[in-house]
Every structure is written in C-alpha cells, then in structure tokens.
Amino acid sequence: MTPQEGGKGPLDGIRVADFSWFGAGPIVGRTLADFGAEVVRVESEYKIDALRLTQPVPPDRPATYNTGGFFNNFNAGKHSFLLNMNAEGARAVAYRLVERSDVFLTNHTPRVVAKWGVDYESLRAVNPRIIAAYQPMQGSTGPHKDFIGFGAVLTPVSGLSHLSGDPARPPIGVGTNYPDFTLNPGHTMTAILAALRHRERTGAGQMVELAQIESVAATLGPALLDYTVNGRVAARTGNRSAGMAPHGVFRCRDQARSHPAAVGQDPDVRERWIAIAVRDDDDWAALCAAAPGSAFAGDARFATVAGRKRHEDALESAIAAWTAGEEAASLQERLQGADVPAHLVQDAEDMLDHDAHLRARGYYRRLEHPETGLSAYDGPVVGLGETPGDLRWAAPLFGEHTYEVATRILGYSDDEVSELVAAGVLA
C-alpha cells in the first residue's frame, strides 16, 4: 500500500523543519518525505529559492514560481510555508516550528545560520530532542567556513574537476552538480537516520554537520592514495581506465531528431553514442566475436590487455570506425547478449520515453500539478519490501500550506495568523 492509499511509511510521525534551498538540502527533505516524514519547506519571497525560477519549465506553460522542473522534482510531498526570517518576530515562529519537529535541516552558510539564530545551541535550547542537520559547503569552522558556492564551485574546490575531462584540454567538471544532487544528500540522509536511531535508543538529539567539501573529497580515495604512496598527482584521463581497454564512449549512427534541439545541438540530427568497457581478455574475445570482419578483431596488437593499453589510440580509432555504422540500441543488445559491458548513452528522451527497463520497474512517477499538469518525478531512491516509500503529492505551490502549517502545526489562531501576515512575518 502506498502513502497515497493510506499506508504509513517508515518515517511516519517524523516532522522535518526544512530550511534548506537549491539542491543538497531539499533532496534530503524530499527523501524523508518519500518515506513518510511530514516535511515543512520554509520559503520566503525575500530570498526565493532560485530553482523555482530556472529551466526547465513546460514549453506550453508560463514560467512562474511553481513551474521550475528542478524545484518541483526536489520538493514533491512537502508543505510550503512562507516565513520571512529577516522580519522582526520571525525567529519566534521558527523556534515554534523547531519545538514541534524532530529534524531541522539547512544548507545555508554559517553566516545565515548565525543571523537567523538557528545554530544548534539555540535550537537545542528550544527542543533538546531535535536532530539539527547542517550542510555548509566547507564546514562551520576553519578559515574558509564563510566561502559560498554551489555544485559548480564545489567540484573544483574538492579536486573532482581536476580529474574530469580530456588530458589535453581544460578541466570540465562533471556536467551536472554531482555533489549537490548525489553525494551530499546521500551522506546527510544516512547521518540523519543514524541520529534518529540514536535518539530512539537514548532520547537525546544531536547536531549533524556535513561539510560538503569533505563529502566529495571522500570519493577521491584512489587519487589521494596514489599521491600519498607514489608521489603522483592523478591527471585527467578522459574516459579511459587504468586497467581496462577499450573503455570509452564511441559514436554510432546518428538518428533524425524528434524533439527540439538544445543550444549547440544540430537541429536535425540526434547524435547516438555507446559506452563499451572491456574488463579482460575474455570480454575482448566476446567483443571480437560480436564484430566479425571488423578491423580490430584479428589485430594481434590488441590480443592482450597490455597490448590494448599500449596501442590504445589505434584501438579506439578502430572501435570508433566500427561503431560509426551501427545503430546504438541494437548494438547494445548484441553486446550485452555476448556478455560485453556496453550500453547506449541515453539522454532525457531515452530515459523518459524509450527505456523499457525503467518503465517496467515504474521508476518515474507521474503526478498532476496545478500549473505544470501531469509531470514526471524521480521515484524513491531505494525500495523497501515491507515499508515502501512513494510520492504522496506533487511539489507544493509557493506558500500553498502557510495557513495550514501556522494553524494545525504551530497552533496559531486566525487572528494571530493575520497579525503575523500584517507584520510581514508570514505571507
């Protein structure tokens, strides 16, 4: 039974005061909501979450505070509560919410945390059982604690960009804001669950701090060890692997474009690529058997891993010449059928419209939203057999639940709500 049908998730009864914005924090809150927590997303027009204003938006709908695709995906199943933390009297409202919550969440800078009075000591005085989770980019202490930035800054700060791209070209990063969308939320979510478990056993709340730079640095183990042990600074290697060859992405036969092109794309042609990773000589034999008549199949230079690595430029050229005449999806099936690790490089159209596997598993959820219509949302990040998570409703409209939160959760009377609105505290 899903939450929409009346079932309870594993976090049912947990309330989250979500003071976060952009990606790293809201994704944590969204995951907690998927598994039953009641998440109050605190927002303000004084400094609106810019993801409410960014692309993508549905092409047939006007851009409003409620149509931003990133925001909606990261905030499904939450309540939107408009509280201007810069207004006199707002801190008391925030503390009232914390007093009635189990988890406090923010990825604002330490300066903002101090300005708003939502540091852990202040929150603990209000609610000793609160789990207060902070996600400052570089931590709450140290000489760079007040540095600001997002995923596009965090990837170079953490060393990740140095390792991303072609060795003969400048660093390119990882395309999307990988730390914001994956590493930081995953680590923070795990820490919050551990803190909730500790509270269940001891009754004590605690502070959780995830310095986003450290969360990302934790993924660079091999490069750091290579420097520590061998004195080598790892360099960009493109798509190549130290122990596998071929290991890369190769262009296949192009297709006619069926959707509008993005900036910089050919308006008529849709590029098709395939990723191939050959782990050992058995994989190589299987690849050659699946490519009879190709120039590389009988080439003695490529018979061993050492030979393929030694002649990697020639190997990749030969592979690319072969894949150029192949249809990517069909080649993927053929290679997978031969036990060769390979897959079409999918784009958004593939993921949403053509991927039969994701469709069969029901990963994407389509929810009706008042302004965007029927829209696709990412499904829960993990499947639990006994207590499955699910999306309970689409992303909230801006301020949609302010009155409900103020009265039902915070216990204000109608007159008190009116006074707070008149004072600019609520909207």
GROMACS .gro file of C-alpha atoms in nm:
model
  427
    1MET     CA    1   0.000   0.000   0.000
    2THR     CA    2   0.142   0.339  -0.093
    3PRO     CA    3   0.114   0.651   0.124
    4GLN     CA    4  -0.140   0.787  -0.126
    5GLU     CA    5  -0.361   0.490  -0.045
    6GLY     CA    6  -0.337   0.546   0.327
    7GLY     CA    7  -0.033   0.334   0.419
    8LYS     CA    8   0.235   0.451   0.658
    9GLY     CA    9   0.598   0.493   0.564
   10PRO     CA   10   0.888   0.400   0.794
   11LEU     CA   11   0.930   0.767   0.892
   12ASP     CA   12   0.563   0.826   0.967
   13GLY     CA   13   0.535   1.056   1.270
   14ILE     CA   14   0.865   1.233   1.199
   15ARG     CA   15   0.836   1.604   1.125
   16VAL     CA   16   1.109   1.796   0.941
   17ALA     CA   17   1.165   2.173   0.955
   18ASP     CA   18   1.328   2.213   0.614
   19PHE     CA   19   1.508   2.550   0.599
   20SER     CA   20   1.721   2.444   0.302
   21TRP     CA   21   1.728   2.559  -0.060
   22PHE     CA   22   1.860   2.471  -0.407
   23GLY     CA   23   1.968   2.105  -0.420
   24ALA     CA   24   2.176   1.947  -0.144
   25GLY     CA   25   1.926   2.017   0.135
   26PRO     CA   26   1.591   1.986  -0.043
   27ILE     CA   27   1.683   1.645  -0.185
   28VAL     CA   28   1.735   1.520   0.170
   29GLY     CA   29   1.396   1.660   0.269
   30ARG     CA   30   1.234   1.505  -0.038
   31THR     CA   31   1.376   1.163   0.052
   32LEU     CA   32   1.247   1.193   0.409
   33ALA     CA   33   0.905   1.288   0.270
   34ASP     CA   34   0.903   0.991   0.033
   35PHE     CA   35   0.930   0.758   0.331
   36GLY     CA   36   0.657   0.914   0.540
   37ALA     CA   37   0.800   1.219   0.716
   38GLU     CA   38   0.596   1.538   0.728
   39VAL     CA   39   0.828   1.797   0.574
   40VAL     CA   40   0.762   2.169   0.613
   41ARG     CA   41   0.963   2.353   0.349
   42VAL     CA   42   1.027   2.705   0.481
   43GLU     CA   43   1.046   2.962   0.200
   44SER     CA   44   1.039   3.336   0.153
   45GLU     CA   45   0.988   3.576  -0.133
   46TYR     CA   46   1.251   3.796   0.030
   47LYS     CA   47   1.510   3.549  -0.099
   48ILE     CA   48   1.329   3.293  -0.310
   49ASP     CA   49   1.483   2.958  -0.394
   50ALA     CA   50   1.620   3.029  -0.743
   51LEU     CA   51   1.530   2.678  -0.856
   52ARG     CA   52   1.168   2.798  -0.859
   53LEU     CA   53   1.275   3.038  -1.136
   54THR     CA   54   1.502   2.824  -1.351
   55GLN     CA   55   1.458   2.600  -1.652
   56PRO     CA   56   1.329   2.356  -1.743
   57VAL     CA   57   0.964   2.458  -1.743
   58PRO     CA   58   0.689   2.301  -1.957
   59PRO     CA   59   0.708   2.461  -2.303
   60ASP     CA   60   0.334   2.526  -2.315
   61ARG     CA   61   0.310   2.687  -1.972
   62PRO     CA   62   0.414   3.034  -1.849
   63ALA     CA   63   0.717   3.046  -1.621
   64THR     CA   64   0.604   3.114  -1.263
   65TYR     CA   65   0.726   3.039  -0.912
   66ASN     CA   66   0.557   2.700  -0.948
   67THR     CA   67   0.678   2.563  -1.282
   68GLY     CA   68   1.053   2.510  -1.230
   69GLY     CA   69   1.128   2.146  -1.304
   70PHE     CA   70   1.427   2.115  -1.071
   71PHE     CA   71   1.243   2.268  -0.777
   72ASN     CA   72   0.935   2.055  -0.829
   73ASN     CA   73   1.132   1.733  -0.851
   74PHE     CA   74   1.328   1.809  -0.535
   75ASN     CA   75   1.026   1.914  -0.328
   76ALA     CA   76   0.743   1.673  -0.401
   77GLY     CA   77   0.545   1.566  -0.097
   78LYS     CA   78   0.632   1.874   0.112
   79HIS     CA   79   0.436   2.163   0.262
   80SER     CA   80   0.538   2.514   0.151
   81PHE     CA   81   0.541   2.759   0.442
   82LEU     CA   82   0.626   3.125   0.377
   83LEU     CA   83   0.827   3.269   0.666
   84ASN     CA   84   1.044   3.577   0.619
   85MET     CA   85   1.333   3.511   0.856
   86ASN     CA   86   1.453   3.870   0.815
   87ALA     CA   87   1.135   4.011   0.967
   88GLU     CA   88   1.104   4.103   1.333
   89GLY     CA   89   0.921   3.823   1.510
   90ALA     CA   90   1.012   3.553   1.257
   91ARG     CA   91   1.264   3.384   1.487
   92ALA     CA   92   0.991   3.307   1.740
   93VAL     CA   93   0.785   3.140   1.467
   94ALA     CA   94   1.086   2.939   1.353
   95TYR     CA   95   1.153   2.824   1.709
   96ARG     CA   96   0.789   2.724   1.742
   97LEU     CA   97   0.829   2.503   1.437
   98VAL     CA   98   1.154   2.353   1.568
   99GLU     CA   99   0.989   2.287   1.902
  100ARG     CA  100   0.730   2.074   1.722
  101SER     CA  101   0.974   1.899   1.488
  102ASP     CA  102   1.212   1.604   1.500
  103VAL     CA  103   1.462   1.715   1.236
  104PHE     CA  104   1.592   2.058   1.139
  105LEU     CA  105   1.765   2.083   0.801
  106THR     CA  106   1.958   2.362   0.631
  107ASN     CA  107   2.236   2.408   0.376
  108HIS     CA  108   2.263   2.785   0.423
  109THR     CA  109   2.601   2.932   0.511
  110PRO     CA  110   2.718   2.966   0.873
  111ARG     CA  111   2.666   3.343   0.841
  112VAL     CA  112   2.297   3.297   0.758
  113VAL     CA  113   2.258   3.035   1.030
  114ALA     CA  114   2.400   3.281   1.285
  115LYS     CA  115   2.193   3.571   1.151
  116TRP     CA  116   1.871   3.373   1.181
  117GLY     CA  117   1.959   3.228   1.521
  118VAL     CA  118   1.919   2.867   1.407
  119ASP     CA  119   2.257   2.742   1.530
  120TYR     CA  120   2.247   2.414   1.718
  121GLU     CA  121   2.284   2.563   2.066
  122SER     CA  122   1.984   2.787   2.008
  123LEU     CA  123   1.773   2.506   1.865
  124ARG     CA  124   1.871   2.263   2.141
  125ALA     CA  125   1.752   2.517   2.397
  126VAL     CA  126   1.413   2.513   2.225
  127ASN     CA  127   1.397   2.137   2.165
  128PRO     CA  128   1.662   1.911   2.329
  129ARG     CA  129   1.548   1.618   2.111
  130ILE     CA  130   1.600   1.796   1.780
  131ILE     CA  131   1.825   1.639   1.516
  132ALA     CA  132   1.980   1.952   1.360
  133ALA     CA  133   2.148   1.882   1.026
  134TYR     CA  134   2.373   2.144   0.866
  135GLN     CA  135   2.533   2.126   0.520
  136PRO     CA  136   2.777   2.420   0.490
  137MET     CA  137   2.993   2.400   0.179
  138GLN     CA  138   3.321   2.397   0.372
  139GLY     CA  139   3.201   2.333   0.726
  140SER     CA  140   3.114   2.557   1.020
  141THR     CA  141   3.476   2.601   1.131
  142GLY     CA  142   3.805   2.674   0.957
  143PRO     CA  143   3.937   2.968   0.754
  144HIS     CA  144   3.701   2.902   0.460
  145LYS     CA  145   3.381   2.845   0.656
  146ASP     CA  146   3.215   3.152   0.504
  147PHE     CA  147   3.305   3.074   0.143
  148ILE     CA  148   2.996   3.045  -0.072
  149GLY     CA  149   2.927   2.833  -0.377
  150PHE     CA  150   2.719   2.563  -0.540
  151GLY     CA  151   2.796   2.234  -0.714
  152ALA     CA  152   2.978   2.410  -0.997
  153VAL     CA  153   3.214   2.560  -0.736
  154LEU     CA  154   3.229   2.258  -0.511
  155THR     CA  155   3.357   2.022  -0.781
  156PRO     CA  156   3.677   2.223  -0.842
  157VAL     CA  157   3.723   2.304  -0.471
  158SER     CA  158   3.712   1.934  -0.385
  159GLY     CA  159   3.953   1.825  -0.660
  160LEU     CA  160   3.688   1.645  -0.863
  161SER     CA  161   3.711   1.879  -1.164
  162HIS     CA  162   4.087   1.823  -1.192
  163LEU     CA  163   4.015   1.459  -1.269
  164SER     CA  164   3.730   1.523  -1.515
  165GLY     CA  165   3.782   1.569  -1.886
  166ASP     CA  166   4.036   1.509  -2.159
  167PRO     CA  167   4.404   1.530  -2.054
  168ALA     CA  168   4.484   1.772  -2.338
  169ARG     CA  169   4.202   2.012  -2.254
  170PRO     CA  170   4.098   2.225  -1.953
  171PRO     CA  171   3.901   2.062  -1.669
  172ILE     CA  172   3.531   2.035  -1.748
  173GLY     CA  173   3.381   1.918  -1.421
  174VAL     CA  174   3.110   1.655  -1.422
  175GLY     CA  175   2.836   1.827  -1.622
  176THR     CA  176   2.566   1.829  -1.358
  177ASN     CA  177   2.609   1.944  -0.998
  178TYR     CA  178   2.701   1.592  -0.890
  179PRO     CA  179   2.793   1.679  -0.528
  180ASP     CA  180   2.466   1.867  -0.469
  181PHE     CA  181   2.245   1.606  -0.628
  182THR     CA  182   2.406   1.280  -0.515
  183LEU     CA  183   2.692   1.271  -0.265
  184ASN     CA  184   2.591   1.537  -0.014
  185PRO     CA  185   2.223   1.435   0.013
  186GLY     CA  186   2.311   1.066   0.042
  187HIS     CA  187   2.564   1.120   0.318
  188THR     CA  188   2.337   1.362   0.504
  189MET     CA  189   2.039   1.130   0.482
  190THR     CA  190   2.242   0.843   0.628
  191ALA     CA  191   2.362   1.064   0.913
  192ILE     CA  192   2.011   1.183   0.997
  193LEU     CA  193   1.881   0.827   1.010
  194ALA     CA  194   2.169   0.730   1.239
  195ALA     CA  195   2.093   1.027   1.465
  196LEU     CA  196   1.723   0.935   1.477
  197ARG     CA  197   1.819   0.579   1.571
  198HIS     CA  198   2.047   0.713   1.845
  199ARG     CA  199   1.766   0.933   1.976
  200GLU     CA  200   1.528   0.637   1.978
  201ARG     CA  201   1.772   0.447   2.199
  202THR     CA  202   1.887   0.733   2.425
  203GLY     CA  203   1.628   1.010   2.398
  204ALA     CA  204   1.899   1.260   2.306
  205GLY     CA  205   1.906   1.478   1.998
  206GLN     CA  206   2.228   1.591   1.835
  207MET     CA  207   2.390   1.809   1.573
  208VAL     CA  208   2.477   1.662   1.233
  209GLU     CA  209   2.728   1.852   1.021
  210LEU     CA  210   2.813   1.756   0.668
  211ALA     CA  211   3.085   1.977   0.521
  212GLN     CA  212   3.007   1.935   0.153
  213ILE     CA  213   3.375   1.956   0.054
  214GLU     CA  214   3.459   1.662   0.280
  215SER     CA  215   3.167   1.462   0.149
  216VAL     CA  216   3.308   1.495  -0.204
  217ALA     CA  217   3.673   1.451  -0.103
  218ALA     CA  218   3.574   1.114   0.044
  219THR     CA  219   3.517   0.987  -0.312
  220LEU     CA  220   3.872   1.065  -0.429
  221GLY     CA  221   4.044   0.782  -0.239
  222PRO     CA  222   4.248   0.626  -0.525
  223ALA     CA  223   4.384   0.962  -0.640
  224LEU     CA  224   4.479   1.061  -0.286
  225LEU     CA  225   4.641   0.726  -0.218
  226ASP     CA  226   4.839   0.746  -0.543
  227TYR     CA  227   4.981   1.078  -0.427
  228THR     CA  228   5.041   0.961  -0.070
  229VAL     CA  229   5.213   0.635  -0.165
  230ASN     CA  230   5.370   0.711  -0.504
  231GLY     CA  231   5.403   1.088  -0.509
  232ARG     CA  232   5.198   1.105  -0.831
  233VAL     CA  233   4.929   1.367  -0.888
  234ALA     CA  234   4.650   1.199  -1.082
  235ALA     CA  235   4.563   1.364  -1.413
  236ARG     CA  236   4.258   1.371  -1.636
  237THR     CA  237   4.223   1.052  -1.838
  238GLY     CA  238   3.904   1.122  -2.033
  239ASN     CA  239   3.700   0.801  -2.044
  240ARG     CA  240   3.999   0.571  -2.015
  241SER     CA  241   4.062   0.327  -1.731
  242ALA     CA  242   4.395   0.220  -1.588
  243GLY     CA  243   4.309  -0.149  -1.616
  244MET     CA  244   4.055  -0.181  -1.896
  245ALA     CA  245   4.072  -0.129  -2.273
  246PRO     CA  246   3.874  -0.034  -2.463
  247HIS     CA  247   3.699   0.175  -2.202
  248GLY     CA  248   3.519   0.467  -2.359
  249VAL     CA  249   3.227   0.614  -2.547
  250PHE     CA  250   3.203   0.568  -2.923
  251ARG     CA  251   2.979   0.737  -3.175
  252CYS     CA  252   2.722   0.528  -3.358
  253ARG     CA  253   2.492   0.602  -3.649
  254ASP     CA  254   2.303   0.928  -3.599
  255GLN     CA  255   1.924   0.950  -3.593
  256ALA     CA  256   1.677   1.211  -3.709
  257ARG     CA  257   1.581   1.442  -3.423
  258SER     CA  258   1.224   1.414  -3.295
  259HIS     CA  259   1.241   1.682  -3.024
  260PRO     CA  260   1.366   2.043  -3.033
  261ALA     CA  261   1.744   2.071  -3.016
  262ALA     CA  262   1.918   2.224  -2.718
  263VAL     CA  263   2.163   2.511  -2.758
  264GLY     CA  264   2.464   2.397  -2.959
  265GLN     CA  265   2.297   2.082  -3.093
  266ASP     CA  266   2.228   2.003  -3.458
  267PRO     CA  267   1.862   2.093  -3.519
  268ASP     CA  268   1.806   1.790  -3.743
  269VAL     CA  269   2.044   1.520  -3.621
  270ARG     CA  270   2.045   1.341  -3.287
  271GLU     CA  271   2.387   1.201  -3.203
  272ARG     CA  272   2.397   0.843  -3.082
  273TRP     CA  273   2.682   0.700  -2.874
  274ILE     CA  274   2.760   0.375  -2.698
  275ALA     CA  275   2.976   0.309  -2.391
  276ILE     CA  276   3.193  -0.004  -2.403
  277ALA     CA  277   3.406  -0.137  -2.117
  278VAL     CA  278   3.625  -0.443  -2.179
  279ARG     CA  279   3.747  -0.576  -1.847
  280ASP     CA  280   3.973  -0.860  -1.958
  281ASP     CA  281   4.073  -1.085  -2.246
  282ASP     CA  282   3.752  -1.288  -2.222
  283ASP     CA  283   3.549  -0.969  -2.275
  284TRP     CA  284   3.777  -0.886  -2.568
  285ALA     CA  285   3.719  -1.224  -2.730
  286ALA     CA  286   3.344  -1.178  -2.689
  287LEU     CA  287   3.359  -0.829  -2.841
  288CYS     CA  288   3.557  -0.958  -3.140
  289ALA     CA  289   3.308  -1.241  -3.190
  290ALA     CA  290   3.025  -0.986  -3.192
  291ALA     CA  291   3.209  -0.779  -3.455
  292PRO     CA  292   3.306  -1.023  -3.733
  293GLY     CA  293   3.500  -0.859  -4.014
  294SER     CA  294   3.595  -0.555  -3.808
  295ALA     CA  295   3.949  -0.421  -3.839
  296PHE     CA  296   4.030  -0.480  -3.474
  297ALA     CA  297   3.901  -0.836  -3.435
  298GLY     CA  298   4.206  -1.007  -3.583
  299ASP     CA  299   4.469  -0.749  -3.490
  300ALA     CA  300   4.744  -0.917  -3.286
  301ARG     CA  301   4.832  -0.585  -3.118
  302PHE     CA  302   4.505  -0.600  -2.928
  303ALA     CA  303   4.514  -0.964  -2.816
  304THR     CA  304   4.606  -0.883  -2.453
  305VAL     CA  305   4.522  -0.612  -2.204
  306ALA     CA  306   4.883  -0.494  -2.210
  307GLY     CA  307   4.878  -0.473  -2.588
  308ARG     CA  308   4.548  -0.289  -2.596
  309LYS     CA  309   4.674  -0.035  -2.343
  310ARG     CA  310   5.000   0.008  -2.534
  311HIS     CA  311   4.814   0.076  -2.861
  312GLU     CA  312   4.508   0.246  -2.710
  313ASP     CA  313   4.487   0.530  -2.963
  314ALA     CA  314   4.482   0.283  -3.255
  315LEU     CA  315   4.239   0.061  -3.067
  316GLU     CA  316   3.991   0.341  -3.004
  317SER     CA  317   4.012   0.456  -3.366
  318ALA     CA  318   3.933   0.104  -3.485
  319ILE     CA  319   3.642   0.066  -3.242
  320ALA     CA  320   3.503   0.405  -3.346
  321ALA     CA  321   3.523   0.315  -3.716
  322TRP     CA  322   3.319   0.003  -3.645
  323THR     CA  323   3.053   0.162  -3.422
  324ALA     CA  324   3.000   0.451  -3.667
  325GLY     CA  325   2.794   0.223  -3.888
  326GLU     CA  326   2.596   0.061  -3.608
  327GLU     CA  327   2.259   0.153  -3.461
  328ALA     CA  328   2.332   0.218  -3.094
  329ALA     CA  329   2.034   0.049  -2.928
  330SER     CA  330   2.069  -0.266  -3.142
  331LEU     CA  331   2.444  -0.279  -3.079
  332GLN     CA  332   2.381  -0.250  -2.706
  333GLU     CA  333   2.153  -0.554  -2.716
  334ARG     CA  334   2.400  -0.751  -2.925
  335LEU     CA  335   2.695  -0.679  -2.699
  336GLN     CA  336   2.501  -0.737  -2.379
  337GLY     CA  337   2.385  -1.068  -2.527
  338ALA     CA  338   2.753  -1.159  -2.569
  339ASP     CA  339   2.828  -1.057  -2.205
  340VAL     CA  340   3.021  -0.746  -2.308
  341PRO     CA  341   2.955  -0.449  -2.074
  342ALA     CA  342   2.802  -0.189  -2.309
  343HIS     CA  343   2.509   0.049  -2.321
  344LEU     CA  344   2.360   0.322  -2.530
  345VAL     CA  345   2.442   0.668  -2.393
  346GLN     CA  346   2.091   0.773  -2.300
  347ASP     CA  347   1.956   1.127  -2.296
  348ALA     CA  348   1.643   1.259  -2.125
  349GLU     CA  349   1.421   1.146  -2.411
  350ASP     CA  350   1.555   0.792  -2.382
  351MET     CA  351   1.512   0.782  -2.006
  352LEU     CA  352   1.154   0.907  -2.003
  353ASP     CA  353   1.010   0.776  -2.328
  354HIS     CA  354   1.213   0.480  -2.453
  355ASP     CA  355   1.375   0.297  -2.162
  356ALA     CA  356   1.164  -0.018  -2.131
  357HIS     CA  357   1.352  -0.129  -1.821
  358LEU     CA  358   1.282   0.185  -1.617
  359ARG     CA  359   0.923   0.180  -1.741
  360ALA     CA  360   0.877  -0.182  -1.632
  361ARG     CA  361   1.017  -0.102  -1.288
  362GLY     CA  362   0.793   0.204  -1.256
  363TYR     CA  363   1.078   0.430  -1.156
  364TYR     CA  364   0.937   0.759  -1.281
  365ARG     CA  365   0.618   0.873  -1.113
  366ARG     CA  366   0.378   1.099  -1.297
  367LEU     CA  367   0.186   1.336  -1.073
  368GLU     CA  368  -0.073   1.601  -1.152
  369HIS     CA  369   0.040   1.954  -1.064
  370PRO     CA  370  -0.192   2.259  -1.080
  371GLU     CA  371   0.043   2.458  -1.306
  372THR     CA  372   0.261   2.203  -1.485
  373GLY     CA  373  -0.005   1.940  -1.546
  374LEU     CA  374   0.090   1.572  -1.546
  375SER     CA  375   0.465   1.573  -1.484
  376ALA     CA  376   0.739   1.316  -1.428
  377TYR     CA  377   0.916   1.294  -1.093
  378ASP     CA  378   1.203   1.074  -0.979
  379GLY     CA  379   1.079   0.781  -0.777
  380PRO     CA  380   1.205   0.689  -0.427
  381VAL     CA  381   1.579   0.635  -0.409
  382VAL     CA  382   1.551   0.286  -0.258
  383GLY     CA  383   1.296   0.008  -0.244
  384LEU     CA  384   1.192  -0.126   0.097
  385GLY     CA  385   0.998  -0.450   0.079
  386GLU     CA  386   0.790  -0.405   0.394
  387THR     CA  387   0.766  -0.025   0.418
  388PRO     CA  388   0.796   0.112   0.062
  389GLY     CA  389   0.826   0.482   0.002
  390ASP     CA  390   0.633   0.677  -0.256
  391LEU     CA  391   0.549   1.029  -0.366
  392ARG     CA  392   0.241   1.146  -0.183
  393TRP     CA  393   0.173   1.458  -0.390
  394ALA     CA  394   0.333   1.688  -0.644
  395ALA     CA  395   0.553   1.980  -0.546
  396PRO     CA  396   0.372   2.248  -0.344
  397LEU     CA  397   0.271   2.582  -0.488
  398PHE     CA  398   0.462   2.874  -0.342
  399GLY     CA  399   0.317   2.930   0.006
  400GLU     CA  400   0.040   2.677  -0.051
  401HIS     CA  401   0.039   2.550   0.307
  402THR     CA  402   0.127   2.861   0.507
  403TYR     CA  403  -0.211   2.888   0.676
  404GLU     CA  404  -0.234   2.513   0.739
  405VAL     CA  405   0.113   2.496   0.896
  406ALA     CA  406   0.052   2.809   1.104
  407THR     CA  407  -0.275   2.678   1.247
  408ARG     CA  408  -0.255   2.297   1.250
  409ILE     CA  409   0.114   2.255   1.335
  410LEU     CA  410   0.208   2.578   1.511
  411GLY     CA  411  -0.127   2.629   1.683
  412TYR     CA  412  -0.179   2.995   1.596
  413SER     CA  413  -0.532   3.132   1.593
  414ASP     CA  414  -0.674   3.302   1.285
  415ASP     CA  415  -0.625   3.641   1.449
  416GLU     CA  416  -0.262   3.559   1.529
  417VAL     CA  417  -0.201   3.447   1.172
  418SER     CA  418  -0.349   3.773   1.046
  419GLU     CA  419  -0.120   3.971   1.276
  420LEU     CA  420   0.187   3.778   1.154
  421VAL     CA  421   0.089   3.839   0.793
  422ALA     CA  422   0.036   4.208   0.859
  423ALA     CA  423   0.380   4.227   1.024
  424GLY     CA  424   0.544   4.068   0.717
  425VAL     CA  425   0.647   3.755   0.908
  426LEU     CA  426   0.413   3.523   0.719
  427ALA     CA  427   0.285   3.560   0.364
   0.00000   0.00000   0.00000
